[in-house]
Coordinates of C-alpha atoms in Angstrom, one line a residue:
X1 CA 28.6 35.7 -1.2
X2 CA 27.1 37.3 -4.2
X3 CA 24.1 35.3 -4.8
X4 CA 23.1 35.5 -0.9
X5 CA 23.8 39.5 -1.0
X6 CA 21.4 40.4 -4.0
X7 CA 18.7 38.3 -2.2
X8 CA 18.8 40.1 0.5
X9 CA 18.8 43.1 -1.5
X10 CA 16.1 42.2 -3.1
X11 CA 13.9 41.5 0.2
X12 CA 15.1 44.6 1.7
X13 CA 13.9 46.7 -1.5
X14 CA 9.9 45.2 -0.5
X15 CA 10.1 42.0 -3.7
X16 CA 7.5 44.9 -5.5
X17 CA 8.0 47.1 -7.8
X18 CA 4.2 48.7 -6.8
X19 CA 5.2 51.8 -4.0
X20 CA 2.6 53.7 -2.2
X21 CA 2.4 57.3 -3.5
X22 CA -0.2 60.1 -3.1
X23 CA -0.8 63.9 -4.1
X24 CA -1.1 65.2 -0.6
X25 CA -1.0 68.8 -0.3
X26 CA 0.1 70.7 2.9
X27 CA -3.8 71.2 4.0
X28 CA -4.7 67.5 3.5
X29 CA -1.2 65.9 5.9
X30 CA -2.5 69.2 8.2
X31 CA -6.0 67.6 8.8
X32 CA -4.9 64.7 8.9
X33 CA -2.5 65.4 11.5
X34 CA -4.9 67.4 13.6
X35 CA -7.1 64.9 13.4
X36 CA -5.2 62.5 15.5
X37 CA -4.8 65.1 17.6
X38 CA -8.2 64.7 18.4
X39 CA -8.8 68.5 20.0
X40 CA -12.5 68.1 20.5
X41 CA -11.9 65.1 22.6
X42 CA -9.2 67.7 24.6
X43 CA -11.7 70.4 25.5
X44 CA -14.4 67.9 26.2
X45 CA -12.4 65.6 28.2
X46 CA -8.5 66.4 29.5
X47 CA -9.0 70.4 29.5
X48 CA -11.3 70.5 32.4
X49 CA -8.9 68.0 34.4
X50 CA -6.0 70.2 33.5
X51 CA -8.6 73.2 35.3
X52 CA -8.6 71.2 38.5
X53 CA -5.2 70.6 39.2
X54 CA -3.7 73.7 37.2
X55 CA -6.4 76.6 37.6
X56 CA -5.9 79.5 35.6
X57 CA -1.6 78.4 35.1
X58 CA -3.7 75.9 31.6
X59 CA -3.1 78.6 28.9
X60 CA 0.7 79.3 30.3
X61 CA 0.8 75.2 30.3
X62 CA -0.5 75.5 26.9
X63 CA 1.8 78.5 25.9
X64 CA 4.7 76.6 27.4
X65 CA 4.4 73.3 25.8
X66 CA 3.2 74.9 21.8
X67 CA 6.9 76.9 22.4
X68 CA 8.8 73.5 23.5
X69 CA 7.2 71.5 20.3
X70 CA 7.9 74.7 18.1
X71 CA 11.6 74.3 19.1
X72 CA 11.1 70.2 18.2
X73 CA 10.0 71.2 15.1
X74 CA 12.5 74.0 13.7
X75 CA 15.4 70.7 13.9
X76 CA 12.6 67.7 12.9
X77 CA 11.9 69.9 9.8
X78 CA 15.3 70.8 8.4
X79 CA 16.8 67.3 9.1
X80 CA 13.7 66.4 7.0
X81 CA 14.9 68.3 3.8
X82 CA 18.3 66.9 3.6
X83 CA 17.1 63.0 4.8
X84 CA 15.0 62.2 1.9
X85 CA 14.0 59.0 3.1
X86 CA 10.5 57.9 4.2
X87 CA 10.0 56.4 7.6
X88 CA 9.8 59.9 10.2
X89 CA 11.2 58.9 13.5
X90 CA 12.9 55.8 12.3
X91 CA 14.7 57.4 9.3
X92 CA 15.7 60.3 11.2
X93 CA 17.4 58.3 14.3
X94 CA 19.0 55.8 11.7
X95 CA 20.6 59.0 9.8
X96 CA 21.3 60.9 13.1
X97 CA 22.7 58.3 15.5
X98 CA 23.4 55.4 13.2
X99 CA 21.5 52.0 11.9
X100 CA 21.6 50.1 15.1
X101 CA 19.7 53.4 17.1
X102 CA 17.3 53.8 14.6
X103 CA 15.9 50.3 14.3
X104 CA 15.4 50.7 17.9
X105 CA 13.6 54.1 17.6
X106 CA 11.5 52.3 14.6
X107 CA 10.5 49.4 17.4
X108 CA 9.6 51.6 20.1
X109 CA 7.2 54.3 17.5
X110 CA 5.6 51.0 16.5
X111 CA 5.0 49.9 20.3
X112 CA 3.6 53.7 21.2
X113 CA 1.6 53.9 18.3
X114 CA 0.5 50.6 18.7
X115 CA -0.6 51.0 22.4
X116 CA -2.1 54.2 21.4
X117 CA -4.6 52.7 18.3
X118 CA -5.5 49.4 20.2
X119 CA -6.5 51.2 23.0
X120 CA -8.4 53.9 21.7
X121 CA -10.8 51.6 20.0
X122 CA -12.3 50.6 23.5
X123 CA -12.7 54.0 23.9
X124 CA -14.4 54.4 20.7
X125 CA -16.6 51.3 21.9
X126 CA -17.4 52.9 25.2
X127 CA -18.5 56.2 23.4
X128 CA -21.1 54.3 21.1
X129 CA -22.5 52.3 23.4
X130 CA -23.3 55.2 25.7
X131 CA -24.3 57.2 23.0
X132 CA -26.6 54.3 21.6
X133 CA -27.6 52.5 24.7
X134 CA -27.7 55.1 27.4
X135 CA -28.8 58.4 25.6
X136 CA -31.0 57.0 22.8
X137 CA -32.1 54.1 24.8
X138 CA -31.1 51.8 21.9
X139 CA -31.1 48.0 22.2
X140 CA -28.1 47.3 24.8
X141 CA -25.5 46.3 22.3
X142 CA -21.8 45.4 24.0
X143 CA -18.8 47.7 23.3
X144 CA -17.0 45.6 21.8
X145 CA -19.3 45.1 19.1
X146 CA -18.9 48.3 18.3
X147 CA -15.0 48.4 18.2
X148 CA -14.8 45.6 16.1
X149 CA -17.0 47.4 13.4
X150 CA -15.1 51.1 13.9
X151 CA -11.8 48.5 13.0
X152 CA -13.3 46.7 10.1
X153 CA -14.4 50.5 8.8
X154 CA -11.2 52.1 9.6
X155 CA -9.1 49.1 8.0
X156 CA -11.3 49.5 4.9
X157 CA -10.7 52.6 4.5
X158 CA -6.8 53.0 5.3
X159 CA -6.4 50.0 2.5
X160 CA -8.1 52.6 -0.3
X161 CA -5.7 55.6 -1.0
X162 CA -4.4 57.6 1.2
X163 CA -6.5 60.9 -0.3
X164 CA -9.9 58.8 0.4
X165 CA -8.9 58.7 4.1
X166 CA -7.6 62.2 4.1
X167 CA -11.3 63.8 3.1
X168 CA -12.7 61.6 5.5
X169 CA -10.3 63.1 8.4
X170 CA -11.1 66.7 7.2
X171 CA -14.9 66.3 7.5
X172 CA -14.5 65.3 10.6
X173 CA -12.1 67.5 11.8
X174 CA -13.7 70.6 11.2
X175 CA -17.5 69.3 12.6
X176 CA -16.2 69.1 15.9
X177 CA -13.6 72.1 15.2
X178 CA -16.8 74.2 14.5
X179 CA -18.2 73.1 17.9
X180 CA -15.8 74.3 20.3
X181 CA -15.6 78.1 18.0
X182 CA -19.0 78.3 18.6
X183 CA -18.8 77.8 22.1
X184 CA -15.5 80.3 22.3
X185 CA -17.5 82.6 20.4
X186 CA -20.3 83.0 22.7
X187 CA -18.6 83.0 25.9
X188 CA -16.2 85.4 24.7
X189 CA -19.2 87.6 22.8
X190 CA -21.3 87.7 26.5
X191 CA -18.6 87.4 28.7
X192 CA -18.2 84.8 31.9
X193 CA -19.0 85.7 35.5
X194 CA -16.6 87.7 35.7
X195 CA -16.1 89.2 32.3
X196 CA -13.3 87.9 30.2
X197 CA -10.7 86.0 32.2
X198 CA -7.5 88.0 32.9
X199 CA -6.3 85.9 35.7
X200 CA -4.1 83.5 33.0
X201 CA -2.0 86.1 32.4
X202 CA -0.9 87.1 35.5
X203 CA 2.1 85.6 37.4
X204 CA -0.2 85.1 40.5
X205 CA -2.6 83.1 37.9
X206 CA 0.0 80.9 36.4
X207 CA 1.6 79.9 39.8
X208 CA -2.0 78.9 40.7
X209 CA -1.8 75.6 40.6
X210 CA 0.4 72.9 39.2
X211 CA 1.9 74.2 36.1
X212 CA 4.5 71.4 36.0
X213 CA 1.4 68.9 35.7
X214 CA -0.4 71.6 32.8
X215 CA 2.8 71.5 30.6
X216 CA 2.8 68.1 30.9
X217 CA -0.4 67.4 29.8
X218 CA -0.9 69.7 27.5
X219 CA 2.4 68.1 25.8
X220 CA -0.3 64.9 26.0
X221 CA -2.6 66.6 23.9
X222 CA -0.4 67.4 20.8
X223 CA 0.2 63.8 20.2
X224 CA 0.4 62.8 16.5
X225 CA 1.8 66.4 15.6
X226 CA 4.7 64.9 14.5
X227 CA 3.2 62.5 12.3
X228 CA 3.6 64.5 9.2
X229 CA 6.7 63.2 7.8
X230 CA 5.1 59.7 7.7
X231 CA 3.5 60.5 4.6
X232 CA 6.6 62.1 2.3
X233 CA 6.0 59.3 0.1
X234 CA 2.7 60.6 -0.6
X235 CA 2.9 64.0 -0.6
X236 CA 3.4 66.5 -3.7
X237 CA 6.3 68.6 -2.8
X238 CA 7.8 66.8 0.4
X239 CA 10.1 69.0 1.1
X240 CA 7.9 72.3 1.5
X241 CA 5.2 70.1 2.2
X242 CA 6.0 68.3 5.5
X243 CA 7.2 71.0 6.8
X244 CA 4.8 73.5 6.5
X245 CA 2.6 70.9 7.5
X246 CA 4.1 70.2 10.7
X247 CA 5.0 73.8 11.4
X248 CA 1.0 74.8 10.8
X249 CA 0.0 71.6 12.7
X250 CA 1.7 73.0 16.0
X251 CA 0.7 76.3 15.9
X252 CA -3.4 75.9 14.7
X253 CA -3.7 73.3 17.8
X254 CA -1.6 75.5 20.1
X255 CA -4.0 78.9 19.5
X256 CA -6.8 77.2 19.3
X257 CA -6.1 74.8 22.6
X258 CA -5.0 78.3 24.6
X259 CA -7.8 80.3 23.1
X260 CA -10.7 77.3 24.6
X261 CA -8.5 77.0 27.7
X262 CA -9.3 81.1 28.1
X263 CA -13.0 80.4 27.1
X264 CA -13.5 78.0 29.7
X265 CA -11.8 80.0 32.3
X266 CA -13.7 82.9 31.4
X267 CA -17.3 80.7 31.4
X268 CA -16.5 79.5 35.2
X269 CA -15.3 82.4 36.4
X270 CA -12.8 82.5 39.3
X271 CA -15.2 81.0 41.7
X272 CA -16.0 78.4 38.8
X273 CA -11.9 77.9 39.1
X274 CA -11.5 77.8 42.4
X275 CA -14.4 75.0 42.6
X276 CA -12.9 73.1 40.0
X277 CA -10.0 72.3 42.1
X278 CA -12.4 69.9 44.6
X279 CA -14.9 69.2 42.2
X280 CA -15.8 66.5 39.6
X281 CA -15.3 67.9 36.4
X282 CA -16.8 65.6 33.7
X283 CA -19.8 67.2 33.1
X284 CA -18.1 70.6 33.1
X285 CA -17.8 71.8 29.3
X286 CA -21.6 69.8 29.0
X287 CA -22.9 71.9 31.6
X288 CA -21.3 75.0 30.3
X289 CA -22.5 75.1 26.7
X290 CA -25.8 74.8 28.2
X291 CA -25.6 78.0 29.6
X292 CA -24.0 79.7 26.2
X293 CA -24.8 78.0 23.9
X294 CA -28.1 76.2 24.4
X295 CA -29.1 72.6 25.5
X296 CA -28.7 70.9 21.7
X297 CA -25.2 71.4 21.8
X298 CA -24.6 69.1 24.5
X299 CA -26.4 66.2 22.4
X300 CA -24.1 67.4 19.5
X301 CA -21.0 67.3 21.4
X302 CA -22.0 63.4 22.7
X303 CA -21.8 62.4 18.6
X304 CA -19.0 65.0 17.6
X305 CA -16.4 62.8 20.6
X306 CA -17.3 59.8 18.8
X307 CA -16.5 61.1 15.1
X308 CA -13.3 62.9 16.9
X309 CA -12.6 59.2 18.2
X310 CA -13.1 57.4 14.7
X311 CA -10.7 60.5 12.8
X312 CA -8.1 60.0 15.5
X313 CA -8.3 56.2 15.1
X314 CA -8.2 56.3 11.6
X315 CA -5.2 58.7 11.7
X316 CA -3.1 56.8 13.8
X317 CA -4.3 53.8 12.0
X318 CA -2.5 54.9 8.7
X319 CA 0.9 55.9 10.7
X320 CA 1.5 52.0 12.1
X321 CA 0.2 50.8 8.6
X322 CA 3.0 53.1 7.1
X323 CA 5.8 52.3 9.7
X324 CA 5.2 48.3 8.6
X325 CA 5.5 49.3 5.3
X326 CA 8.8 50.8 5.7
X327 CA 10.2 48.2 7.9
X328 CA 8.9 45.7 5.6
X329 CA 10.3 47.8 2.6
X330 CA 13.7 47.9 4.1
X331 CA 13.6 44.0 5.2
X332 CA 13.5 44.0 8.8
X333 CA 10.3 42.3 8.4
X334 CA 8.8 39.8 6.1
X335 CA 8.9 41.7 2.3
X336 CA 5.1 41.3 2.4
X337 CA 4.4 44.5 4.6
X338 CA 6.3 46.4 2.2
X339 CA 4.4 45.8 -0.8
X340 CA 1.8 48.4 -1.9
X341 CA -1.3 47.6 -3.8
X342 CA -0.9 47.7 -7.3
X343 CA -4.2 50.3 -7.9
X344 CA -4.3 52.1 -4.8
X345 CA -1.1 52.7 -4.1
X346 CA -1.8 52.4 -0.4
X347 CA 0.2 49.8 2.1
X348 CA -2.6 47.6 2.0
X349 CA -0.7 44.6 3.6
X350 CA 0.8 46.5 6.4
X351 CA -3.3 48.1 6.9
X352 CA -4.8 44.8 7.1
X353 CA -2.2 43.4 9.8
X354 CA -2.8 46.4 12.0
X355 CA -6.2 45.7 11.2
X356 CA -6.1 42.1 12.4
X357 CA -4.2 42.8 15.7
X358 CA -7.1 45.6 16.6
X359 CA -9.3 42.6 16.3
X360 CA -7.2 40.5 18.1
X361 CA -7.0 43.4 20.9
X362 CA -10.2 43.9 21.1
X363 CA -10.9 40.9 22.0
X364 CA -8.1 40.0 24.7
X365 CA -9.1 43.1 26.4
X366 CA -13.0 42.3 26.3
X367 CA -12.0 38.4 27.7
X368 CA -10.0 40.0 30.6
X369 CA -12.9 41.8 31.3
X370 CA -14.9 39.3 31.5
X371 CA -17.0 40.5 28.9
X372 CA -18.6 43.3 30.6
X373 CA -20.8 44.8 28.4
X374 CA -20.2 48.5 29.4
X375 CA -16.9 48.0 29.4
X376 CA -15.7 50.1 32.6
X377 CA -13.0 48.1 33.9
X378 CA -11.9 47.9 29.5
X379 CA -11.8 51.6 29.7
X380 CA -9.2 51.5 32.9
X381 CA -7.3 49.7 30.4
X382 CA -7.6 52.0 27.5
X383 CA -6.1 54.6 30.0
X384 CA -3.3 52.4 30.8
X385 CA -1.9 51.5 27.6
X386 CA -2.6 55.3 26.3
X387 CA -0.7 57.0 29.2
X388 CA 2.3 54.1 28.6
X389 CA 1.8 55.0 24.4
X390 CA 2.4 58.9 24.7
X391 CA 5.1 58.4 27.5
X392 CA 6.8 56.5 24.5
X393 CA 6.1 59.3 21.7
X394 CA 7.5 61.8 24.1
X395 CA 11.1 59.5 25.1
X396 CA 11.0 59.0 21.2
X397 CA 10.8 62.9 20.5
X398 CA 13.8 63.4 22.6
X399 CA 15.4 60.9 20.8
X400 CA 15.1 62.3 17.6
X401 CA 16.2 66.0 18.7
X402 CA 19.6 64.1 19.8
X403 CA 19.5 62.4 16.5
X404 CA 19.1 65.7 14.6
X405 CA 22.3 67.9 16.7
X406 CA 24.1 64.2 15.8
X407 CA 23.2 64.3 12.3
X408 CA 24.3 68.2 11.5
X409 CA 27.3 67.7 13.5
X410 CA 28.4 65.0 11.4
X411 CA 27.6 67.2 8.2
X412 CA 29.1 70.1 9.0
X413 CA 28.6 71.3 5.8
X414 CA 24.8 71.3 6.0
X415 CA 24.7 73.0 9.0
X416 CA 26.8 76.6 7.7
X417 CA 25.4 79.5 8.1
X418 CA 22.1 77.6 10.0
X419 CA 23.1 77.6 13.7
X420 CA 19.8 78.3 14.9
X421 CA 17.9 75.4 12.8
X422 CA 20.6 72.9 13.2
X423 CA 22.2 73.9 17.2
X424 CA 20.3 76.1 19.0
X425 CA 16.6 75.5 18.6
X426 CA 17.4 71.4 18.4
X427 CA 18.7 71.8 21.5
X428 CA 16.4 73.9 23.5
X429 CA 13.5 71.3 22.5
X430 CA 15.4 68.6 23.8
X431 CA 16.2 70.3 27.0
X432 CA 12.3 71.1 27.1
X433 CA 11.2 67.7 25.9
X434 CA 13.3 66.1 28.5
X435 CA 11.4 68.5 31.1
X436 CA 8.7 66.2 29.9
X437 CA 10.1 63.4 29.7
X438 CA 10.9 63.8 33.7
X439 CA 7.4 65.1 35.0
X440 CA 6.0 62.1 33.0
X441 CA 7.9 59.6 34.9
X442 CA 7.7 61.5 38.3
X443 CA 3.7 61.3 37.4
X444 CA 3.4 57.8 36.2
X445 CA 1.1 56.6 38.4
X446 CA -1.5 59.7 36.9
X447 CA -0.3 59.4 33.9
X448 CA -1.1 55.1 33.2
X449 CA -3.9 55.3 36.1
X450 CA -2.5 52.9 38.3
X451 CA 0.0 52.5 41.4
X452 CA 3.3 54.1 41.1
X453 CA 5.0 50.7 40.9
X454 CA 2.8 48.7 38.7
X455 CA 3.4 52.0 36.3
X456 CA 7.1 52.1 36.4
X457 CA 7.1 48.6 35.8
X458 CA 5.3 49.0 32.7
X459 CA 7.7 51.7 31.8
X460 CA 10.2 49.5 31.7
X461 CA 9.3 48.2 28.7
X462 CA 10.3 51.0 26.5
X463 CA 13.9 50.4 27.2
X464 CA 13.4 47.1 26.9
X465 CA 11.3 47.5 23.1
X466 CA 14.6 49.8 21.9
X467 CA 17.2 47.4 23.3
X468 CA 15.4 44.6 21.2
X469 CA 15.2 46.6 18.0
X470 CA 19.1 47.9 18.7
X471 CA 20.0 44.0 19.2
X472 CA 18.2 42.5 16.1
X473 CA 20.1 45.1 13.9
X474 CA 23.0 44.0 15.7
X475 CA 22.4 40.7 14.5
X476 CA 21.2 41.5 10.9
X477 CA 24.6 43.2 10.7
X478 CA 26.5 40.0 10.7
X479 CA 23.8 37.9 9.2
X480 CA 21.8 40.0 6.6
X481 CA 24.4 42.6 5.7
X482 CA 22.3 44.0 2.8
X483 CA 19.1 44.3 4.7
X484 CA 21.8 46.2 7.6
X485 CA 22.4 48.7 5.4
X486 CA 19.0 49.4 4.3
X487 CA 17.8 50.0 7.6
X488 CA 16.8 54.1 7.8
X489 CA 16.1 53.3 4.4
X490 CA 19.9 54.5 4.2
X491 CA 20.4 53.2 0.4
X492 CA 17.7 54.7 -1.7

């Protein structure tokens, strides 16, 4: 027994002695957060949806939801200073709600994050064609050309360290960040049709429209906030570090999503509101900055979505590389993922299989498509697998708020004198997460973009994803007892 037990020891510590590590301060996990946030790509493209089935009841959405992931946050963030283990979700539901739990949780973030990065990258492909093709009248070059280059970039630059990455994210970030002020700026410096909007914070505004549908998809537009404890093992001080980062992460995207979500309200104007409701909206914050801004910005905008694209792809790229890593650190899978490179310090192996299955996504999508060079019916797909992805994240953030009232229930000790951090606030994010959770299954069919069966059937196979992970720890309890206990990365 003891030969076979330090083997698997060994597996389950990576076979390396190379980790990845970093110096990333609170402003560089911030960006990179926000980043995959992608808030240009919000006010450009979900915000003027939320308009038309929500009306003036988006900043109370807004308002609602930012209070809900505050809550998450006061629990994810002190569970994070006594669980000193990398790994986010999947260390927190292992320590919380035991090994078997958080091996599931640690199969399902993989799935979500996974449909969420593959995905996106038709997106991307779309964007650059139509930017390339349509409004420069460039040579008519296939979107999935175009992904499979934003992949090769984004894997080359997730397999340098993670600080290279991180400038890259901030650069971006704050171009199209810069956009959308300028745009508030002027609408609020000459005022809308109406003057500035007051309608949003009145009960009469809020009860509008659908307010149930705003909170849910303004919970839709935070995704990736809580991606900030993925990088502990690169961070300075993760402690302080994560938190504030997470904690600054929720509240810059909430005031800045309510504050455009007033702008634009106060640019249409009530009539421009009430229109909204029957009206196609995609053009809507185009046509807008045209009349406050000027006619350039619209151009701007067109190459600022696909840079906003590339940061959010790049982000979310480094969170999957990261959770291989630590499931390939701990043993679950093959030690390779959990090797670092010996210079960079990044998890170069874990980078370049994400890498490979964009590829190989890319290309399964663009056969089913028949190859259509614009890629319309590729982009109904992208929808698809990103409404099913952030349906996961959300179940998964519910999750871990159980996971956290388990945890400090269990460490009694922990929790003195800290009722609000450890009970209360816990608590009142899962009830409002689960709120969520609810309107996102009751709104599938929106939500995944096609019928209400065919979604729910998709659905299914988030259960299905946890049970596996739950089972296979099962099983590496009686067969791989060292590489059991490791899951969680529970022996450090």
């Amino acid at each position: 027994m003891g030969a076979p037990a330090k083997s698997s020891s060994e597996a389950a510590r990576g076979g390396s002695a190379a980790a990845i590590t970093g110096n990333l301060g609170v402003g560089s996990i911030f960006f990179s957060v926000v980043a995959w946030a992608a808030p240009l790509l919000v006010v450009v493209g979900l915000m003027p949806s939320i308009v038309g089935f929500a009306g003036d009841g988006i900043v109370a959405g807004f308002a609602a939801t930012t209070l809900i992931l505050l809550l998450f946050s006061v629990g994810y963030t002190a569970i994070t200073r006594y669980v000193e283990r990398p790994g986010a979700f999947y260390a927190y539901i292992s320590a919380g709600l035991g090994r078997e739990a958080g091996l599931g949780g640690a199969f399902v973030a993989v799935f979500a994050y996974l449909m969420l990065v593959l995905s996106t990258w038709v997106a991307f492909g779309v964007f650059m064609r139509q930017l390339i093709t349509d409004t420069l009248h460039g040579p008519s070059i296939p979107w999935y050309a175009f992904s499979v280059l934003g992949a090769l970039v984004a894997g080359a630059m997730s397999y340098l360290t993670i600080e290279f990455s991180a400038k890259a994210l901030i650069v971006a970030l704050l171009l199209e960040v810069a956009v959308v002020v300028v745009f508030n700026t002027c609408v609020f410096t000459n005022g809308g049709p109406d003057g500035i909007a007051t309608a949003p914070f009145t009960w009469s505004g809020v009860s509008s429209g659908n307010f149930g549908l705003a909170v849910l998809y303004a919970a839709l537009c935070f995704i990736g906030f809580e991606s900030a404890a993925i990088y502990r093992e690169e961070a300075k001080n993760p402690e302080v570090t994560v938190s504030r980062a997470t904690y600054l992460a929720v509240i810059v995207i909430g005031v800045f999503y309510l504050v455009s979500a007033w702008a634009l309200l106060t640019a249409l104007g009530q009539r421009g509101v009430d229109h909204a409701k029957a009206a196609d909206v995609s053009t809507m914050f185009d046509d807008l900055t045209k009349q406050y801004v000027g006619s350039i910005i619209p151009q701007i905008v067109t190459v600022l979505v696909i840079t906003s694209t590339f940061a959010c792809l790049l982000a979310s790229h480094n969170a999957v590389a990261r959770y291989g890593y630590s499931l390939g650190k701990d043993g679950v899978l093959p030690s390779r993922f959990g090797q670092a490179h010996n210079r960079f310090r990044s998890p170069h192996r874990a980078s370049v299989i994400v890498t490979v299955l964009e590829l190989i996504a890319i290309a399964v999508i663009a056969a089913a498509t028949g190859f259509d060079a614009a890629g319309t019916d590729a982009f109904t797909v992208y929808i698809r697998m990103n409404g099913l992805g952030a349906i996961a994240v959300v179940f998964l953030m519910c999750v871990v708020s159980i996971a956290v009232l388990g945890y400090f229930r269990r460490n009694r000790a922990l929790a003195e004198g800290k009722l609000w951090k450890t009970v209360v606030a816990p608590a009142l994010g899962l009830v409002g997460l689960l709120m969520i959770l609810v309107l996102a299954l009751q709104n599938v069919g929106a939500l995944i973009g096609a019928s209400t069966t065919v979604s729910m059937l998709l659905t299914v196979a988030l259960p299905v994803v946890f049970a596996g992970g739950f089972c296979y720890a099962r099983r590496l309890r009686s067969s791989k007892p060292a590489v059991y206990q490791q899951i969680g990365r529970q022996q450090l």
